[in-house]
XYZ file of N, CA and C in Angstrom:
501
model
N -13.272 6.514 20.203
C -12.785 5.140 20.137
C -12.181 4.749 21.472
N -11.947 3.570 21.730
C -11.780 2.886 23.151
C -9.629 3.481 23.346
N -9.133 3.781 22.198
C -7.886 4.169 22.408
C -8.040 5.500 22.742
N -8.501 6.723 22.276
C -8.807 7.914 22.521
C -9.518 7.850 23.715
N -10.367 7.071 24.186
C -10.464 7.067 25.638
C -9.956 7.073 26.572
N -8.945 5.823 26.315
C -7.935 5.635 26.876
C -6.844 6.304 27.314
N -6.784 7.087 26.264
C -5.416 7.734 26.030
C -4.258 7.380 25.434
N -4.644 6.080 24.802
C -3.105 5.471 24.486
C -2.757 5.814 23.390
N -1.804 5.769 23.094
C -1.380 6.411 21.219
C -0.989 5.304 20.535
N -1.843 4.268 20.851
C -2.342 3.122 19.389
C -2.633 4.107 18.240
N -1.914 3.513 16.973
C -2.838 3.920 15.868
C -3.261 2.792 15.074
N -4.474 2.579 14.323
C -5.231 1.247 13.708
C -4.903 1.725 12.321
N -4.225 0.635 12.090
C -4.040 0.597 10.556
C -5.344 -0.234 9.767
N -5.798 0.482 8.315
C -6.784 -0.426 7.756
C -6.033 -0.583 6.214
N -5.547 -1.666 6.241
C -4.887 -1.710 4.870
C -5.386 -2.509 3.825
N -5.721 -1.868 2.558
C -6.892 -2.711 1.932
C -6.286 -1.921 0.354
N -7.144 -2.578 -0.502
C -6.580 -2.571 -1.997
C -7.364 -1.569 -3.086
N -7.005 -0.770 -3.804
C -7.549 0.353 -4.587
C -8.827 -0.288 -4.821
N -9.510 -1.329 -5.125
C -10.899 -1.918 -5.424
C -11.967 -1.056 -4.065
N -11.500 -1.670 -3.171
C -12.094 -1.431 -1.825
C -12.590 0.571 -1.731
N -11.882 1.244 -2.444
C -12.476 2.279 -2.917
C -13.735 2.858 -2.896
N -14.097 1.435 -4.260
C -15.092 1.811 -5.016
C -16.632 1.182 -4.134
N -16.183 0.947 -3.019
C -17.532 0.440 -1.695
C -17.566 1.489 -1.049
N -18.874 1.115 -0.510
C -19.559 2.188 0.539
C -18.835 1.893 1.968
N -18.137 0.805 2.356
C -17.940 0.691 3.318
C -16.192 1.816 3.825
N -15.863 1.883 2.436
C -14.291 2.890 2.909
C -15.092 4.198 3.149
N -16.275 4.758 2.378
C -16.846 6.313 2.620
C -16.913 6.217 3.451
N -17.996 5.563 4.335
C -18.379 5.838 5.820
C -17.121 5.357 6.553
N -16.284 4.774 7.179
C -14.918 4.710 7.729
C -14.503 5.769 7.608
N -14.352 6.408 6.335
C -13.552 7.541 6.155
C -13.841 8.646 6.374
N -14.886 8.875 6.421
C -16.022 10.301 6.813
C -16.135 10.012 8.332
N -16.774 9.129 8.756
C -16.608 9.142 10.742
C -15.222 9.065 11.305
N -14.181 8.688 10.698
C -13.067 8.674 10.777
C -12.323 10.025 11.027
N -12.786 11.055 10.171
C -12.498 12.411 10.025
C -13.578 13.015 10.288
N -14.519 12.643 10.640
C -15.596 13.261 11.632
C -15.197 13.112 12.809
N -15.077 12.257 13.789
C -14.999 11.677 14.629
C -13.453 12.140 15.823
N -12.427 12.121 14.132
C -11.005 12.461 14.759
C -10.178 11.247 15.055
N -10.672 10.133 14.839
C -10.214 8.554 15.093
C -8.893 8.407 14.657
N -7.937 7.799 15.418
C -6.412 7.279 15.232
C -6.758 6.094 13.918
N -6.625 6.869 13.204
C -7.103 5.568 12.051
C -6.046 5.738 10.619
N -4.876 5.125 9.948
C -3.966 5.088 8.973
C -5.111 4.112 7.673
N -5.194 4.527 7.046
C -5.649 4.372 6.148
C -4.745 3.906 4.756
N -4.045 2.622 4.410
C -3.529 2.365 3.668
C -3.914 1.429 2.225
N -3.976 2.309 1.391
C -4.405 1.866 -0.133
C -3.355 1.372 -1.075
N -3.456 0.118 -0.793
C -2.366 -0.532 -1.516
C -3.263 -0.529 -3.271
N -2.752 0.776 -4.174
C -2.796 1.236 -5.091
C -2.409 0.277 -6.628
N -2.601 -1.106 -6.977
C -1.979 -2.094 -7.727
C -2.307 -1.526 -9.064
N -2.863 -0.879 -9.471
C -4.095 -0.106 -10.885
C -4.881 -1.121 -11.539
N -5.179 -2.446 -10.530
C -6.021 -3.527 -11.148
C -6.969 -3.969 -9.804
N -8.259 -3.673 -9.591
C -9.226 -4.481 -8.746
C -9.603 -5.499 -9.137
N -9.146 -6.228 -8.814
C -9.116 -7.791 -9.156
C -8.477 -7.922 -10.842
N -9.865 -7.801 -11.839
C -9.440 -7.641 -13.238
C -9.729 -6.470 -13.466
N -9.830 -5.408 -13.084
C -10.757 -4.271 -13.967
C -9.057 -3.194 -13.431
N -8.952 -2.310 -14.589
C -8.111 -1.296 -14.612
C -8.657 -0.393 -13.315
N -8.014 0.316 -13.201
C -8.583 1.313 -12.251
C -9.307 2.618 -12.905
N -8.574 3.444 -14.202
C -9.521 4.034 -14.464
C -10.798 3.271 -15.070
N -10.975 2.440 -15.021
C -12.472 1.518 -15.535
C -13.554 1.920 -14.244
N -13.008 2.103 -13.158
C -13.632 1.381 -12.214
C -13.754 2.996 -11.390
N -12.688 3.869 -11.416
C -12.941 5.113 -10.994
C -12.683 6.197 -11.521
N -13.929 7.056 -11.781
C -13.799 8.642 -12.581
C -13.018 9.150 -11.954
N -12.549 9.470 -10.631
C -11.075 10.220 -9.910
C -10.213 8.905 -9.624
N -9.233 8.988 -10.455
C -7.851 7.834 -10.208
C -7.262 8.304 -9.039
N -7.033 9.633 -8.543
C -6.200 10.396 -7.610
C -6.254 9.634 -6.651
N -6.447 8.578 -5.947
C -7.490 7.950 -4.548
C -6.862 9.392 -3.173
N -5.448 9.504 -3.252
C -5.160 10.303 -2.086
C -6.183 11.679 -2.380
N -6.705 11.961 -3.673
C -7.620 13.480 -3.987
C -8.659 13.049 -2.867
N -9.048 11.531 -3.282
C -10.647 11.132 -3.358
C -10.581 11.290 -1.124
N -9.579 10.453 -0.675
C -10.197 10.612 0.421
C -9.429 12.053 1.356
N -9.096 13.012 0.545
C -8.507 13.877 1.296
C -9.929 14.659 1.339
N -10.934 14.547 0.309
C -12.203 15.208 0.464
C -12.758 15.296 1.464
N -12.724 13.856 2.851
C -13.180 13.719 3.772
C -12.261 14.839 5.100
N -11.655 14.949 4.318
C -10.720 16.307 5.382
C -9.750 15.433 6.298
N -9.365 14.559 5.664
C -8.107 13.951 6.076
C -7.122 14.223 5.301
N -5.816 14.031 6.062
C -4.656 14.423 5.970
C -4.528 13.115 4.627
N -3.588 13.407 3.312
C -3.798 12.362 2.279
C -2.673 12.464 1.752
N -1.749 11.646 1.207
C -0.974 11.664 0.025
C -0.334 10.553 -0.783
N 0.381 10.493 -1.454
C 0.872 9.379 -2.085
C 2.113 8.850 -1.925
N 2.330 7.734 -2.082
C 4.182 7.886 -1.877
C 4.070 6.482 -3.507
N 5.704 6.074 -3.640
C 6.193 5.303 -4.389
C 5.990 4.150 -3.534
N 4.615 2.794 -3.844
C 4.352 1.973 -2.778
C 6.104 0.670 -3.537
N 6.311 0.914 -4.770
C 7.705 0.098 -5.217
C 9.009 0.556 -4.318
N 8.697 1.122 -3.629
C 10.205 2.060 -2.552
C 10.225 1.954 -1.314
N 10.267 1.001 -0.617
C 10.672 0.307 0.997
C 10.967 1.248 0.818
N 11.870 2.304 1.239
C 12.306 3.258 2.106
C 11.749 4.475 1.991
N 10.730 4.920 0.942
C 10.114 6.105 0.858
C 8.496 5.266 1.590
N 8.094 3.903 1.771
C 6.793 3.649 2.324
C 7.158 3.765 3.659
N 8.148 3.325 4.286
C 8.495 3.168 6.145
C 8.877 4.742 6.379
N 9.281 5.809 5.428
C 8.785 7.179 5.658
C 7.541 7.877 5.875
N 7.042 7.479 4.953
C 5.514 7.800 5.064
C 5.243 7.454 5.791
N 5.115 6.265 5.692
C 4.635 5.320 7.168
C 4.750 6.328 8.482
N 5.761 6.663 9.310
C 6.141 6.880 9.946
C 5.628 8.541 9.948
N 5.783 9.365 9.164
C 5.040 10.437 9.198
C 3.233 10.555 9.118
N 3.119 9.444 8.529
C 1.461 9.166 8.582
C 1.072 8.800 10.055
N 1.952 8.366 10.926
C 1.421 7.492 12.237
C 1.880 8.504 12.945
N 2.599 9.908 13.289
C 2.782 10.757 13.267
C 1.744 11.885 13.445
N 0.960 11.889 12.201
C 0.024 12.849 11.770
C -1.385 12.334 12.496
N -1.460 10.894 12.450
C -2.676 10.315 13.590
C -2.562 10.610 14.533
N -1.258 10.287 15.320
C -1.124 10.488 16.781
C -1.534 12.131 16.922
N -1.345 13.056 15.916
C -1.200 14.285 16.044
C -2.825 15.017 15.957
N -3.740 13.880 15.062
C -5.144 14.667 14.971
C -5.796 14.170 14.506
N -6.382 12.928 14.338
C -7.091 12.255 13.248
C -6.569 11.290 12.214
N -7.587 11.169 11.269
C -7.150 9.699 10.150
C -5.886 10.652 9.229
N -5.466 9.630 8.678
C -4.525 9.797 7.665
C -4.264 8.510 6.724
N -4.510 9.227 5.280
C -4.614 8.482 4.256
C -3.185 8.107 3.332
N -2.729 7.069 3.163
C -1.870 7.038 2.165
C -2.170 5.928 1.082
N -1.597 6.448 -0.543
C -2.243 5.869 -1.607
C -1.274 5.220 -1.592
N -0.374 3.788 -2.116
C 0.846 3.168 -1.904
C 0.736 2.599 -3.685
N 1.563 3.584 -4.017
C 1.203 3.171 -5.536
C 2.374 2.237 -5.760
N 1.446 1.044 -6.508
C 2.325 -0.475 -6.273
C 1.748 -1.076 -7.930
N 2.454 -2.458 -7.292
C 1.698 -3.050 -8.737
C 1.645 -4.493 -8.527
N 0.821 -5.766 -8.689
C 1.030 -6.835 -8.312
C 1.843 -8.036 -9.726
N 2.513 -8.583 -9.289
C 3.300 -9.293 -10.668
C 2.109 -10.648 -10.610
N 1.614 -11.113 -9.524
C 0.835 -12.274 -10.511
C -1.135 -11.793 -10.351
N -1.478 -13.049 -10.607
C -2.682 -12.511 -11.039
C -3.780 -12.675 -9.271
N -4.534 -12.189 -9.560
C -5.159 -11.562 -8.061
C -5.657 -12.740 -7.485
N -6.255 -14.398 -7.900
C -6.304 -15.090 -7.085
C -5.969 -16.251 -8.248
N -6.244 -17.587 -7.473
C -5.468 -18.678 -8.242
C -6.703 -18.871 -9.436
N -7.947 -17.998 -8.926
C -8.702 -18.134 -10.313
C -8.816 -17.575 -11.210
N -7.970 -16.805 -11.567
C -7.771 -15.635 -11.828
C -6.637 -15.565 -13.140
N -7.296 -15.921 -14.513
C -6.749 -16.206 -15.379
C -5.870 -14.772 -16.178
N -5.995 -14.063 -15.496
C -5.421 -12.609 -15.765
C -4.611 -12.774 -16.818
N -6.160 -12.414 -17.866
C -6.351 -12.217 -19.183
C -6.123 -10.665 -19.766
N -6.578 -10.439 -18.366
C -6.682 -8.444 -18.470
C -5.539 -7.354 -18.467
N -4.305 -8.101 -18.977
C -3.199 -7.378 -19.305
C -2.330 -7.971 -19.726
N -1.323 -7.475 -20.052
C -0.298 -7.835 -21.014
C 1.096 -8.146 -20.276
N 1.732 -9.521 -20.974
C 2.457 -9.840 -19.677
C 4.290 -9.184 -19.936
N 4.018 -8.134 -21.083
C 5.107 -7.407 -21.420
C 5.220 -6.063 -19.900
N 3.493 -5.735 -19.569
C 3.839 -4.676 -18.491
C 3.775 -5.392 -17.729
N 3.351 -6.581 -17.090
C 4.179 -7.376 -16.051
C 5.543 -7.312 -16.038
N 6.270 -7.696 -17.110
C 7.905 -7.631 -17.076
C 8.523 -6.004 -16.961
N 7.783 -5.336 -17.218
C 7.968 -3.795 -16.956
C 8.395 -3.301 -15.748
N 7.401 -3.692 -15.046
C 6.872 -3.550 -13.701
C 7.930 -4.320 -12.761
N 8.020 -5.525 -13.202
C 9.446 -6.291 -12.326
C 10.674 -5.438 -12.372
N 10.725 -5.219 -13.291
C 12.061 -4.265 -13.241
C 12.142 -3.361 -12.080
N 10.888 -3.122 -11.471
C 10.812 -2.051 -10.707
C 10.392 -2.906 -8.798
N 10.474 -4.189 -8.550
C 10.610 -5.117 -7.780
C 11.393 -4.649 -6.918
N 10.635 -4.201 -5.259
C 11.286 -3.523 -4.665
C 11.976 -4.027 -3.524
N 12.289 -5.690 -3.850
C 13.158 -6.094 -2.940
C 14.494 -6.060 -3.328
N 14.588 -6.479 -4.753
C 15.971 -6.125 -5.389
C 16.635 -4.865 -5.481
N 15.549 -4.373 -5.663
C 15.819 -2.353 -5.264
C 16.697 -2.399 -3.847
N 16.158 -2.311 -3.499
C 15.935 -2.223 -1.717
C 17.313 -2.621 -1.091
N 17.535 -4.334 -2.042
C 18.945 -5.051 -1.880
C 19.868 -3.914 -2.192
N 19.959 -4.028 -3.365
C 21.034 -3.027 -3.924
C 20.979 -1.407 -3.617
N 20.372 -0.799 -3.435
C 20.794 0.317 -2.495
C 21.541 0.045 -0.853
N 21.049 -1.155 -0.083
C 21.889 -1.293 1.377
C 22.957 -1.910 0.801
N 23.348 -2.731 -0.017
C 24.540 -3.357 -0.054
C 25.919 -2.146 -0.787
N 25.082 -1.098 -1.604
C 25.852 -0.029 -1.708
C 26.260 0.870 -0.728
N 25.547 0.781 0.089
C 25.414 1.746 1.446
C 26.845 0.866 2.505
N 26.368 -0.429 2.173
C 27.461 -0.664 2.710
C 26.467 -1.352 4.114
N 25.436 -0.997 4.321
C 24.987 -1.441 5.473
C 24.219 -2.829 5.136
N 24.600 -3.996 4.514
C 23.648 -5.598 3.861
C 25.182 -6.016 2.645
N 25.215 -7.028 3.337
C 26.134 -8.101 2.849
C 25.493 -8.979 1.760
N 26.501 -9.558 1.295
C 26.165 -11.200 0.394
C 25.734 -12.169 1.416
N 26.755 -12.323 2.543
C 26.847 -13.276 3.076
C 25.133 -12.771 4.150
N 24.575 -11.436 4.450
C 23.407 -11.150 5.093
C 22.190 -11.607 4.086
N 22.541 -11.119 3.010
C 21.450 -12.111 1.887
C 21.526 -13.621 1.643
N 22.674 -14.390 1.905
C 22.107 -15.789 1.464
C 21.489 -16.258 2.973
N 22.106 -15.856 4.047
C 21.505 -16.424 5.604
C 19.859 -15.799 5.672
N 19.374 -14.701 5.235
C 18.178 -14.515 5.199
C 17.494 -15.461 4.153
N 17.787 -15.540 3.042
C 17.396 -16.452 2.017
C 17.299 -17.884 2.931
N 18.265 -18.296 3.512
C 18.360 -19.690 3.777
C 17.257 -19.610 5.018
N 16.665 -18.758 5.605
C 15.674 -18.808 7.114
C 14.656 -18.843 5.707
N 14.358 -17.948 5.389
C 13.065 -17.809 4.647
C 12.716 -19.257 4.057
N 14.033 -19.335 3.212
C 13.420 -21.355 2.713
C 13.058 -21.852 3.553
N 13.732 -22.258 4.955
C 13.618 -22.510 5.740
C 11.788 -22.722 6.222
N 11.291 -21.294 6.585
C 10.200 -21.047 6.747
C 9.537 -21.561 5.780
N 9.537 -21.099 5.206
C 8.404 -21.537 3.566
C 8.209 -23.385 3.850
């Protein structure tokens, strides 16, 4: 690749959704990738719904970190609901590129609305939607720094007020 030529210790993130799996286009990426030795992070944002279809519907190995560690890349999973266990990984995954090749992580997540605005997401039940919020990893996230002591009230409504802002 033009960075390994280079020499520079870019690493290319490809971040794409458990569906994207089930194409021919992640095998070959992922096999020349780990053929090849390519600075390449490989991130599977893991939701257990491709578009409408469950995931075991859609794949005989659910494992995805099993499926592309086959290619002899470095693979694993983290809690994708846990800001601070993903910017770990993260960081040890970009790590493990700089160090030898692709590296795969499965980011097991979950999406609260439905996958596009056409998307009458019929295909589940909106009791494990409310399940799943519970587990909403910005409120998480809040309340562990504000226990820590390191994120205020007054740091949450001034971020709140830019973001409206933005929006």
């Amino acid at each position: 690749s033009d960075l390994q030529m280079n020499g520079r210790p870019n690493v290319t993130a490809c971040i794409f959704g458990d569906g994207a799996m089930a194409e021919g286009e992640f095998h070959e990426s992922a096999n020349l990738a780990a053929l090849w030795k390519l600075p390449v992070l490989f991130c599977c944002e893991n939701s257990t719904y491709a578009m409408g279809t469950a995931l075991a519907r859609e794949h005989a190995q659910t494992d995805l970190a099993a499926r592309a560690a086959s290619y002899g890349m470095v693979a694993w999973t983290v809690d994708g609901m846990d800001a601070e266990a993903v910017a770990e990984a993260t960081r040890r995954a970009v790590d493990q590129v700089r160090g030898g090749g692709p590296c795969f992580l499965e980011l097991r997540t979950y999406r609260f609305r439905a996958h596009s605005m056409y998307d009458p997401d019929r295909y589940r039940e909106k009791s494990e939607i409310e399940q799943w919020k519970l587990l909403d990893p910005i409120p998480a996230l809040t309340k562990r720094l504000k226990s820590r002591g390191t994120l205020t009230d007054a740091d949450v409504s001034r971020w709140a007020a830019e973001i409206e802002a933005a929006v």
